[in-house]
Coordinates of C-alpha atoms in Angstrom, one line a residue:
Chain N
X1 CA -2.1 26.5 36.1
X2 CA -3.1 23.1 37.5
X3 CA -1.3 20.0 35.7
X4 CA -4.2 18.4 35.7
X5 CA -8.4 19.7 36.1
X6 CA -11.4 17.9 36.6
X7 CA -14.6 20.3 35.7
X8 CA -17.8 18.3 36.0
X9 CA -16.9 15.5 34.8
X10 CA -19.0 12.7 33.8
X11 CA -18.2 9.5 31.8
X12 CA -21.2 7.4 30.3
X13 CA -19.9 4.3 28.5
X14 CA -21.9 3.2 25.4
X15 CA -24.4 0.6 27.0
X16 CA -25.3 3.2 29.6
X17 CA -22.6 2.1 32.4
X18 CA -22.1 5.4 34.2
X19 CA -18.3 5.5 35.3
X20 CA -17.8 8.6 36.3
X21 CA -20.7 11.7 37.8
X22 CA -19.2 15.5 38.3
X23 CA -16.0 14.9 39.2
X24 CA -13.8 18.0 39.8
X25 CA -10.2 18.0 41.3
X26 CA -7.3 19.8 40.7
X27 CA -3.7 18.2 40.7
X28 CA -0.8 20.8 40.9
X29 CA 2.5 20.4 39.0
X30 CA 4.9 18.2 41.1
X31 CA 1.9 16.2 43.1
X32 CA 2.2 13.4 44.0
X33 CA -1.5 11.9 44.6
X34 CA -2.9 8.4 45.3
X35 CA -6.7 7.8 43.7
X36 CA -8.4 4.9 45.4
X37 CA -11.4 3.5 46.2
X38 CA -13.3 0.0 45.3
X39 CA -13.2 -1.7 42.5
X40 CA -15.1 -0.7 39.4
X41 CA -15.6 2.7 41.7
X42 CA -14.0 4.4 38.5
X43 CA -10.2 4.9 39.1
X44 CA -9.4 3.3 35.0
X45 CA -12.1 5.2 33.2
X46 CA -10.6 8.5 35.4
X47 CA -6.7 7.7 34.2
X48 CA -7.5 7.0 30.8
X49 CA -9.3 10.5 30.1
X50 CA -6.4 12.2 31.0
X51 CA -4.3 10.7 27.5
X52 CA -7.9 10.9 25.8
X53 CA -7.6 7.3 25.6
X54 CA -11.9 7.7 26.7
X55 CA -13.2 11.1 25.9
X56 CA -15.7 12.3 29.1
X57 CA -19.9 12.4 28.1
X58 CA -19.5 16.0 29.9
X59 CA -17.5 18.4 32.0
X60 CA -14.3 19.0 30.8
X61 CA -10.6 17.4 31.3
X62 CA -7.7 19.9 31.2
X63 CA -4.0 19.0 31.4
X64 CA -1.2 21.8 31.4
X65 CA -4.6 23.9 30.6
X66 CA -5.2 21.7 27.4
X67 CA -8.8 20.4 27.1
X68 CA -7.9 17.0 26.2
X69 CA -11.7 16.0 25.9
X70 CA -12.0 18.1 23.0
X71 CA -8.6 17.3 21.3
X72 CA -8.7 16.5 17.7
X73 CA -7.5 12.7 16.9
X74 CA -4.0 14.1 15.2
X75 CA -3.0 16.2 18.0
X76 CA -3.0 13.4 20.8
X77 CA -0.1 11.7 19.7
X78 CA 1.6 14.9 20.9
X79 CA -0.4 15.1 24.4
X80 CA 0.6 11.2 25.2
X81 CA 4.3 12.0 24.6
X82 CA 4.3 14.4 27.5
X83 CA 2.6 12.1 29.5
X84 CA 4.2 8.4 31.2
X85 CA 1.4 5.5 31.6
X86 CA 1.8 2.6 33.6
X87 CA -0.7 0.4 32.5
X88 CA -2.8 -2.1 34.9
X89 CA -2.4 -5.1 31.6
X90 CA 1.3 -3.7 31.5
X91 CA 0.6 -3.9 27.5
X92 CA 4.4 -5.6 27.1
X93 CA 5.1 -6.7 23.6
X94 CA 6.6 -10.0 24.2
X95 CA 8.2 -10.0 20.3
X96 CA 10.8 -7.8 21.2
X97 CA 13.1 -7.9 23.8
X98 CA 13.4 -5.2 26.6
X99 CA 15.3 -2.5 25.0
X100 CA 13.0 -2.7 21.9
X101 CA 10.3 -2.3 24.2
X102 CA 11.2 1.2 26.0
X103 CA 12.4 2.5 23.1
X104 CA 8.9 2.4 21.5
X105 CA 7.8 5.9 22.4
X106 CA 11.0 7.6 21.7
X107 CA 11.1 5.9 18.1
X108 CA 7.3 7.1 17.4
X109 CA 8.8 10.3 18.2
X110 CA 11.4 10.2 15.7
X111 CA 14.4 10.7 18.0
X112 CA 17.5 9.8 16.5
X113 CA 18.7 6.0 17.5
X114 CA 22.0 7.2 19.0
X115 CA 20.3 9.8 21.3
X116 CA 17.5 7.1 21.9
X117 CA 19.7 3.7 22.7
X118 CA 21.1 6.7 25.6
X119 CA 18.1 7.1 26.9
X120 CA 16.5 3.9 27.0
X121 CA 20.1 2.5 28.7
X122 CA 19.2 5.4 31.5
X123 CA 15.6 4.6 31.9
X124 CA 16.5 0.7 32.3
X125 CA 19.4 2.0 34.9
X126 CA 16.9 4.1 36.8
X127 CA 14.6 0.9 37.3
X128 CA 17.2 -1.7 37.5
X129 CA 16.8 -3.7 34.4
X130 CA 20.5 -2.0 32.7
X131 CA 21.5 -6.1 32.8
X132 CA 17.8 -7.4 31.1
X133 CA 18.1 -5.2 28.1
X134 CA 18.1 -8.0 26.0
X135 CA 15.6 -10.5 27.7
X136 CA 12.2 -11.1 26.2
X137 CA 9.6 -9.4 28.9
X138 CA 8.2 -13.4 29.0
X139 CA 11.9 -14.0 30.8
X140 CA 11.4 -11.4 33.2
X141 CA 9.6 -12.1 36.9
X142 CA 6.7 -9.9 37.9
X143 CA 8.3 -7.5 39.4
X144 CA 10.9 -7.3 36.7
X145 CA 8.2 -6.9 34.0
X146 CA 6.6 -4.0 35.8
X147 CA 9.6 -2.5 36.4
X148 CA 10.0 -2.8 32.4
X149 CA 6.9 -1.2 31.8
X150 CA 8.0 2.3 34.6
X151 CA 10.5 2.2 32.2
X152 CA 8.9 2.8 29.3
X153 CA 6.9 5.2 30.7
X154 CA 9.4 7.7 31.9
X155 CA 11.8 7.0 29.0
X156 CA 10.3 10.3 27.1
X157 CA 11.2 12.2 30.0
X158 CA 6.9 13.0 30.8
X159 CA 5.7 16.1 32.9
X160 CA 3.1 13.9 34.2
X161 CA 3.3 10.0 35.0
X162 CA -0.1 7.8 35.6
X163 CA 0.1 4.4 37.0
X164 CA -3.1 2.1 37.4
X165 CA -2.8 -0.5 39.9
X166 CA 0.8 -0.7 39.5
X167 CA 1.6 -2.8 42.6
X168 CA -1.4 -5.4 42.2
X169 CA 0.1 -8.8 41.2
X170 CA 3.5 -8.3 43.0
X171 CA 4.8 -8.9 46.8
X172 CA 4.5 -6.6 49.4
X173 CA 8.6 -5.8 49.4
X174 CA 8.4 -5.5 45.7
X175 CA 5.7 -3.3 46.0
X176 CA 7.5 -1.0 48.3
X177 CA 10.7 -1.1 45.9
X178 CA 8.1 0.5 42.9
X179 CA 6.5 2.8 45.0
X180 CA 10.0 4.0 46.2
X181 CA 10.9 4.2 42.5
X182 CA 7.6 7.2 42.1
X183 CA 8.4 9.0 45.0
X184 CA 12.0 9.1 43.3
X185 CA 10.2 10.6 40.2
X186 CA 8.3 12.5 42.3
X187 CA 10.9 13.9 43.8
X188 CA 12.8 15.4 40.5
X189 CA 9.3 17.4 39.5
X190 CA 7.1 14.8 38.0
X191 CA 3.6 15.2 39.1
X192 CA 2.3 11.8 39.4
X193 CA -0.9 10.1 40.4
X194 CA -0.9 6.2 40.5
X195 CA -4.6 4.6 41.6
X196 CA -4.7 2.0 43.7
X197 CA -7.4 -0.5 45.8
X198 CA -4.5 -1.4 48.3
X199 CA -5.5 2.0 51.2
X200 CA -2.7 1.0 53.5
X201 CA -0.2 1.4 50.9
X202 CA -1.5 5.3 50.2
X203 CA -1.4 5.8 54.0
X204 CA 2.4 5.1 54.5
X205 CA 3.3 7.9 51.9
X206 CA 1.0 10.6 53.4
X207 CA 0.5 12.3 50.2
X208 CA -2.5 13.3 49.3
X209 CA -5.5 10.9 48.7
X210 CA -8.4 10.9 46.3
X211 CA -10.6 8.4 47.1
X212 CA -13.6 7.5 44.6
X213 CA -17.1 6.0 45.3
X214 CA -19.3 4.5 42.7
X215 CA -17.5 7.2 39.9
X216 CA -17.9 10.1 42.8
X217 CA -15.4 11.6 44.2
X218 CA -15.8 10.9 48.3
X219 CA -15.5 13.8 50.8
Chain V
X1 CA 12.6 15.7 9.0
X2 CA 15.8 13.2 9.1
X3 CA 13.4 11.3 11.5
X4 CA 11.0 10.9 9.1
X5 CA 13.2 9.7 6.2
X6 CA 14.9 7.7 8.4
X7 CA 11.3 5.8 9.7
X8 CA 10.1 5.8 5.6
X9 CA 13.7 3.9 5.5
X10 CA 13.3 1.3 8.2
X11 CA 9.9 0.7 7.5
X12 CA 11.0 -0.4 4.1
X13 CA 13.4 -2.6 5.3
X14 CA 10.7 -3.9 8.1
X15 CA 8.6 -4.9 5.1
X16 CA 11.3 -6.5 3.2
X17 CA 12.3 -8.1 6.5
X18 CA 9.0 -9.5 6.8
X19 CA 8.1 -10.7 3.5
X20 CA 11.6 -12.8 3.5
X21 CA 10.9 -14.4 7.2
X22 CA 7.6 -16.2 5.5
X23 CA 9.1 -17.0 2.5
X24 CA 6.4 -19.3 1.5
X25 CA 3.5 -17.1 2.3
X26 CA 5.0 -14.3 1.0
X27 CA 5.4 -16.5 -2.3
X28 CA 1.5 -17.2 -2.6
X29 CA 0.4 -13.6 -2.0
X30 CA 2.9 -12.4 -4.6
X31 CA 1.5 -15.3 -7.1
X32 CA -2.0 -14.4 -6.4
X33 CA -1.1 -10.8 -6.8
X34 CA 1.0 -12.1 -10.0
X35 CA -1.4 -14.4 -12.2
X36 CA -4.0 -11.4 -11.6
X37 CA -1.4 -8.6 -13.4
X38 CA 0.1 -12.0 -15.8
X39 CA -3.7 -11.9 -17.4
X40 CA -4.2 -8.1 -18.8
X41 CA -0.1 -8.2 -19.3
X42 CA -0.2 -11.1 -21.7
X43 CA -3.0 -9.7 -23.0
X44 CA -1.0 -6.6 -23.7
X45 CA 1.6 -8.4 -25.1
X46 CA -0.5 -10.4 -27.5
X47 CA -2.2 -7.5 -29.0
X48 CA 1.3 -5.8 -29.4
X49 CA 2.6 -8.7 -31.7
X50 CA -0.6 -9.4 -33.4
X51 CA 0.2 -5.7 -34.3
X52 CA 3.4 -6.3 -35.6
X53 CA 2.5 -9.1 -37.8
X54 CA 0.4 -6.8 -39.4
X55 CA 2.2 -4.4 -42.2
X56 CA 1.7 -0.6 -40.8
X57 CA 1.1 0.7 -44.1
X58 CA -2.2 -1.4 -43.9
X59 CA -3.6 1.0 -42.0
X60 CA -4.2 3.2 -45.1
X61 CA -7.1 1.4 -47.4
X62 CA -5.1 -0.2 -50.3
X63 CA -6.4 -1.4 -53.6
X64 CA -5.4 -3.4 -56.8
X65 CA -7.4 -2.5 -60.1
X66 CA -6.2 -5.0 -62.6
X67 CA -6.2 -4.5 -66.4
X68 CA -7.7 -6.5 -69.1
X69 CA -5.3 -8.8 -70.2
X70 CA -5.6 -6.9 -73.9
X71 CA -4.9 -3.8 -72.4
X72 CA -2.0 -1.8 -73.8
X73 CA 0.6 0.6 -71.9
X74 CA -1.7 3.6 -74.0
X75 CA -4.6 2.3 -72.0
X76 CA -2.7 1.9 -68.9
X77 CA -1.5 5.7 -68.8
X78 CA -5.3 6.9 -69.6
X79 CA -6.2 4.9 -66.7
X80 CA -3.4 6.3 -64.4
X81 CA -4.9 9.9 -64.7
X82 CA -8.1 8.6 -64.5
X83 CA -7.6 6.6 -61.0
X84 CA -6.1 9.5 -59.8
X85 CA -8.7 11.7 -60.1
X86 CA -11.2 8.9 -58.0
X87 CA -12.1 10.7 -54.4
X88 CA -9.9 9.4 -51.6
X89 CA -6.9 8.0 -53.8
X90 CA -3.7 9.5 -52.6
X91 CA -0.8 7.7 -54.8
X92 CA -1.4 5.4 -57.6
X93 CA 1.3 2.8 -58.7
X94 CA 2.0 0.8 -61.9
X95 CA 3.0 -2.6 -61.6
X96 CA 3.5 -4.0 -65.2
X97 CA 3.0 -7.5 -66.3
X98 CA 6.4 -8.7 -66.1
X99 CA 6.8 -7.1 -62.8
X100 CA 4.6 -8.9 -61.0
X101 CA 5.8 -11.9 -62.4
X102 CA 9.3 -11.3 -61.4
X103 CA 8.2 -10.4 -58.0
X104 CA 6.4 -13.8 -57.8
X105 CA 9.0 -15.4 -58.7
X106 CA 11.0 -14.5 -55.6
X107 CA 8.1 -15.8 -53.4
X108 CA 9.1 -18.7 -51.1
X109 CA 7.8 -21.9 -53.2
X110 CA 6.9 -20.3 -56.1
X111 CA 9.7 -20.0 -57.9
X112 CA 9.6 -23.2 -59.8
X113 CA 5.7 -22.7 -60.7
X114 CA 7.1 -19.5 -62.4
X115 CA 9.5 -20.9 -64.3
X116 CA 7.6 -23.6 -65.5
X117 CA 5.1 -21.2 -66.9
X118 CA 5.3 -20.5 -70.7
X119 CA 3.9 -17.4 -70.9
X120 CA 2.9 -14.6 -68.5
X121 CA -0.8 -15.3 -67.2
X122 CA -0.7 -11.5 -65.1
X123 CA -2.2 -8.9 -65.8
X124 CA -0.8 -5.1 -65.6
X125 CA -2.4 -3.5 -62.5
X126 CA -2.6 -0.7 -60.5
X127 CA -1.8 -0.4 -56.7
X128 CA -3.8 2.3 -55.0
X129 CA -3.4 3.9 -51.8
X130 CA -6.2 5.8 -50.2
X131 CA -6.1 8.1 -47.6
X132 CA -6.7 7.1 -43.8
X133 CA -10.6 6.3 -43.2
X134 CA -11.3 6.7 -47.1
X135 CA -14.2 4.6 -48.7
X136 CA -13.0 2.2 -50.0
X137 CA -15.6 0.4 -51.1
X138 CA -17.2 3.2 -53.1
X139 CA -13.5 4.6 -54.7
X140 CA -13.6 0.7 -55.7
X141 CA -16.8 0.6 -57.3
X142 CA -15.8 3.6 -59.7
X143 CA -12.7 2.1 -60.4
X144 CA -14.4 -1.1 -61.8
X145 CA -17.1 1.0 -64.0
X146 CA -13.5 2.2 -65.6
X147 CA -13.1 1.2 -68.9
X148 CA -10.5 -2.0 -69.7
X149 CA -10.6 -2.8 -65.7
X150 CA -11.3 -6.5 -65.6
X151 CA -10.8 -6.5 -61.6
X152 CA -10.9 -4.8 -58.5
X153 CA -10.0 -6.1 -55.1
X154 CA -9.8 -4.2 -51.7
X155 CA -7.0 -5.7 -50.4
X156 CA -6.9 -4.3 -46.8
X157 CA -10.7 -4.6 -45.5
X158 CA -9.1 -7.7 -43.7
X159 CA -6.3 -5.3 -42.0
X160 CA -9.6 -2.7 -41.2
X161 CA -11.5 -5.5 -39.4
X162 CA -8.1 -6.7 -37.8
X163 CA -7.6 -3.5 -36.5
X164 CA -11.5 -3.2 -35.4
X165 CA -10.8 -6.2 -33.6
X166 CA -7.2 -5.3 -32.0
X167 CA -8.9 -1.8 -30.9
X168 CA -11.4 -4.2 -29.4
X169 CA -9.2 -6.4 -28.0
X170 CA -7.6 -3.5 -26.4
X171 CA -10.2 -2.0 -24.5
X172 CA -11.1 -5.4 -23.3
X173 CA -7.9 -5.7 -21.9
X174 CA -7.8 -1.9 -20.0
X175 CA -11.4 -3.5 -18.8
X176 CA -9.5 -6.1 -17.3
X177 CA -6.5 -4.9 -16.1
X178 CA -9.2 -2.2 -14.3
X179 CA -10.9 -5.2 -12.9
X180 CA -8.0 -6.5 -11.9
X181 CA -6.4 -3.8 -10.4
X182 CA -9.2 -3.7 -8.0
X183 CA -8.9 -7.2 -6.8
X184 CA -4.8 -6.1 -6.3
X185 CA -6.4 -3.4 -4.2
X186 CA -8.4 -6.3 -1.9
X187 CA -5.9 -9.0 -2.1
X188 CA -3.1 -6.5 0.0
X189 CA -6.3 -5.4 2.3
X190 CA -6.2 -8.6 3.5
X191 CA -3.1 -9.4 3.9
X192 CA -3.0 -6.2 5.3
X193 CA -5.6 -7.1 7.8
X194 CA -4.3 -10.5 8.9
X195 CA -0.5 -9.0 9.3
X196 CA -2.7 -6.3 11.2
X197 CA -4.6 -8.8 13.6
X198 CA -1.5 -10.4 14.3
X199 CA 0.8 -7.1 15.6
X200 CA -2.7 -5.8 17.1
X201 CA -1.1 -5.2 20.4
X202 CA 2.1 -3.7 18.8
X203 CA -0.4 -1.0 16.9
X204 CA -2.3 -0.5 20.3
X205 CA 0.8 0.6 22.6
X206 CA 2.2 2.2 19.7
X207 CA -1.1 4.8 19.9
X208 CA -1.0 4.9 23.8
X209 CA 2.9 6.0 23.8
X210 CA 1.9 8.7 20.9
X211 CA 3.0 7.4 17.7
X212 CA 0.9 8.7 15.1
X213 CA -1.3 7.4 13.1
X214 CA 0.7 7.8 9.7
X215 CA 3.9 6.4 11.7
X216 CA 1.9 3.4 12.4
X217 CA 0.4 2.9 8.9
X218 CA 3.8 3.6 7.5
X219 CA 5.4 0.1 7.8
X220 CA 2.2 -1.5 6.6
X221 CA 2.1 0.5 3.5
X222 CA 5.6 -0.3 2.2
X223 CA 4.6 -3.8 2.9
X224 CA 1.8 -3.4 0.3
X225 CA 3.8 -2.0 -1.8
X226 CA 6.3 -4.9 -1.9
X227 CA 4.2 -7.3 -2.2
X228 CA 2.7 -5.2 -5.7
X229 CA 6.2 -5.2 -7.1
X230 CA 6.9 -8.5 -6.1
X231 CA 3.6 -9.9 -7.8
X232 CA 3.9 -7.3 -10.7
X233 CA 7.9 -9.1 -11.2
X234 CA 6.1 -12.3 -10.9
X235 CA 3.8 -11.2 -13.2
X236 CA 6.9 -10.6 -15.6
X237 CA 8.6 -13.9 -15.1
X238 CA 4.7 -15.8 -16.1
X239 CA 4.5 -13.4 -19.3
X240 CA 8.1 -14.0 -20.3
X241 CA 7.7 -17.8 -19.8
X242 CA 4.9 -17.6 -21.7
X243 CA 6.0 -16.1 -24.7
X244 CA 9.1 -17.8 -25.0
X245 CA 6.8 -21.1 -25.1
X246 CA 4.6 -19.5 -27.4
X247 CA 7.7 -18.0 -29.7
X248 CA 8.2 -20.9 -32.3
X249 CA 4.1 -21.2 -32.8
X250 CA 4.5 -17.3 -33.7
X251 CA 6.9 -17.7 -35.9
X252 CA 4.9 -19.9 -38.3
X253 CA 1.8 -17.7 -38.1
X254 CA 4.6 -14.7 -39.2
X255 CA 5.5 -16.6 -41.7
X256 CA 2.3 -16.5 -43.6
X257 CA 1.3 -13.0 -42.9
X258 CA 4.8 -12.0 -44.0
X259 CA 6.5 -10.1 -40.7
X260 CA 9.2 -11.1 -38.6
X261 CA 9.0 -13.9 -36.6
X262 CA 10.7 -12.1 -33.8
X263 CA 10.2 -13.5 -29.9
X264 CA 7.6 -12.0 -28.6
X265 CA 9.0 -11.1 -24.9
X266 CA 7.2 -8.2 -23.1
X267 CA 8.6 -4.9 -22.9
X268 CA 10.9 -3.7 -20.2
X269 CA 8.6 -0.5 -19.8
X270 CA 5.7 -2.4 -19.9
X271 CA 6.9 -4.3 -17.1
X272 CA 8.3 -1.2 -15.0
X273 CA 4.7 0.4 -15.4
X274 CA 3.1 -2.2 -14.5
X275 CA 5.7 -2.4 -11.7
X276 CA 5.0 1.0 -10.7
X277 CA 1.0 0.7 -10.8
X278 CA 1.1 -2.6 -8.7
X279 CA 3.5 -0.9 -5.7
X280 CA 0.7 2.5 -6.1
X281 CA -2.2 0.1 -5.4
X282 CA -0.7 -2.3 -3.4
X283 CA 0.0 0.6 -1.1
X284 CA -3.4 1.8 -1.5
X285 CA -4.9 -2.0 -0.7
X286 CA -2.7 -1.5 2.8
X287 CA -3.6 2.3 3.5
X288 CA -7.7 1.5 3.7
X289 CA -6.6 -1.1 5.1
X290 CA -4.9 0.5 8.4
X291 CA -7.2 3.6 8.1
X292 CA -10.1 0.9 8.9
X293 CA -8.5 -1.0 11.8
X294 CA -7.5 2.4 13.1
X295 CA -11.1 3.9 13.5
X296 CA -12.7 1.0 14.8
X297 CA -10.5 1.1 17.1
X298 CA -10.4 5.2 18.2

């Protein structure tokens, strides 16, 4: 069972914008994948079906065989807690400091504070923030603040980890650092697809490339 | 399940939190929330004293028949059976002459007038008691056909139309505390909705890392509800301030109508009910609250 399927997929926004036209891929558990192409060429409105943040106009999205499309509203709580986003707006809440950030989606799970402070000390380890825990996100530097947000993401242990544009807005050795930081992920299982405009970064991991074109995917 | 209590448990503490950082704000909302409730509470409160003041055994139609002054006790005892027999009369009592005069006597004030009297001006009379919702007016009318009756007086219809008005007064005042109810509803939807607008990004990432939509309302209701006890407390304190102004006016108004010119301070379970009622819609205020901002924003 792929982790994630694309059948026919099409994604009409209200107004008439057409994001997305029969798009069909397949992305095996463990992938690694880059999606590219230009910008407004579809990459967002792709990552966000997957945690039915958008729902598609047609076709179906699967993940771990799930048709997420189709999900009723109380059981996607449950889908995005097996899933780690990195978003493009890094949606930091700059009331709390770093520690009360990543421990956000282990909270809304209900995990118990002792097991969760454990986990959110790891997560911050992993990505080098174990020092920052209790710095307010405004505090940190770009690359420290993006960092945060990988964090968060992979602090509910996820099968499946989506990053849009997570390198844009950073240096290029910073941006090698976070991309290091995936292929770590990567590496222990986690099938993870991170869309990006910037082509020569996808070339240097030779994984495999999706490449989108006006919400089609390009042969 | 521990989870859960222990989220209902911080999210109570969250709300508390909250309301005590804006300790100003959180003052206003509870007084707008509190002058609403202080209004069908007083109102309450006034119709429970007025209630007091009024003697219980009122409720059942009373009567005097009063003899002819040259009536004698042979007359009297014919009239007894006679009364008696009247439709709706329940217990019949004598009061002799010299009774009444003794018992006016004792009357604040009167006491000298009494004694300065050389003979007795009263009258024998009967004291009758009808039976709940009786006629009074037509067992009256009999009574007074009767021979050597000089007098009949209906001594409660005041106490009826008091209590015509009281029953009145109190379905005014569930009218009102309905109406106001409502506006407790709206008044925590809004504060509900500002608090909302301003943790909008906090509610957003919360959904997108799969919280739940009850886990996000959660907080947000206990914060309604704190802000309904808080105003229904408030509510309290306005009441009891109230009446202790009010008190020493009461007391001469109990005076004349002959009760107990006891402070008139509102109930404790008055004030826990309404306590309880205030926390139930101010948590009903925050809930369509949430549920609102949630769907416009699915």
């Amino acid at each position: 069972m792929s982790a994630i399927s694309f059948k026919e997929v099409g994604k009409r926004y209200p107004g008439g914008h057409e994001a997305l036209r029969g798009v069909t891929l397949d992305v095996e558990p463990g992938d690694m994948v880059f999606l590219t192409g230009h910008s407004g060429a579809g990459k967002s409105t792709l990552l966000k079906l997957i945690p039915a943040v958008e729902r598609p106009t047609q076709g179906a999205v699967l993940v771990n065989g799930q048709n997420v499309g189709r999900m009723r509203a109380p059981a996607i709580p449950y889908l995005r807690r097996n899933l780690g986003l990195v978003f493009q707006d890094q949606k930091l809440l700059h009331d709390r400091n770093a520690f009360e950030n990543v421990v956000l989606p282990l909270a809304a799970a209900g995990v118990a504070p002792r097991d969760a402070a454990k986990r959110v000390r790891a997560a911050l380890d992993k990505v080098g923030l174990l020092d920052r825990e209790r710095s307010n996100p405004a505090t940190l530097s770009g690359g420290e603040q993006q960092r945060l947000c990988i964090a968060r993401a992979i602090v509910n242990r996820p099968s499946i980890l989506l990053a849009d544009e997570p390198t844009a807005n950073i240096d290029a050795d910073l941006a090698a650092e976070i991309m290091a930081m995936f292929r770590d992920f990567n590496g222990v299982g986690v099938t993870v697809i991170i869309a990006t405009h910037d082509l020569g970064l996808a070339a240097r991991f030779a994984s495999r490339t999706i490449r989108l074109d006006h919400g089609r995917v390009a042969r | 399940m521990r989870g859960w209590l222990r989220h209902h448990r911080q999210s109570l503490a969250a709300a508390l939190r909250r309301v005590a950082r804006d300790p100003l704000g959180s003052l206003l909302n509870a007084l707008v929330i509190g002058v609403a409730l202080a209004l069908p509470l007083g109102a309450f409160v006034a119709l429970a004293t007025v209630e007091r003041l009024v003697p219980t055994s009122a409720t059942e139609p009373e009567m005097s028949v009063f003899l002819d002054l040259g009536a004698t006790r042979a007359d009297a005892d014919r009239l007894r059976a006679e009364l008696a027999r009247l439709p709706g009369v329940r217990q019949v009592r004598f009061v002799p002459k010299d009774q009444a005069l003794a018992e006016m006597g004792r009357t604040e004030g009167l006491a000298e007038i009494v004694a300065a009297l050389g003979r007795n001006p009263l009258p024998d009379a009967f004291v009758l008691r009808l039976a709940p919702g009786a006629a009074a007016e037509d067992a009256a009318s009999r009574a007074g056909g009767l021979a050597k009756v000089a007098k009949v007086q209906v001594d409660t219809a005041w106490v009826q139309r008091l209590q015509s008005i009281l029953a009145l007064g109190r379905a005014a005042t569930l009218v009102l505390a309905a109406l106001l109810g409502v506006g407790l509803v709206a008044a925590t939807f809004n504060t509900v909705r500002l608090q909302l607008a301003t943790r909008r990004d906090e509610v957003e990432v919360s959904r997108l890392v799969g919280a739940t939509d009850a886990w996000i309302r959660r907080p947000f209701l206990y914060l309604g509800a704190v802000q309904g006890v808080l105003g229904a407390l408030l509510a309290g304190a306005i009441v009891a301030a109230a009446s202790w102004y009010l008190t020493p006016f009461l007391a001469g108004l109990a005076r004349l109508y002959g009760g107990e010119p006891t402070p008139i301070l509102p109930p404790p379970m008055l004030i826990g009910a309404a306590t309880g009622l205030a926390a139930i819609l101010g948590l009903m205020g925050a809930w369509i609250s949430v549920s609102v901002h949630l769907r416009d924003r699915r």
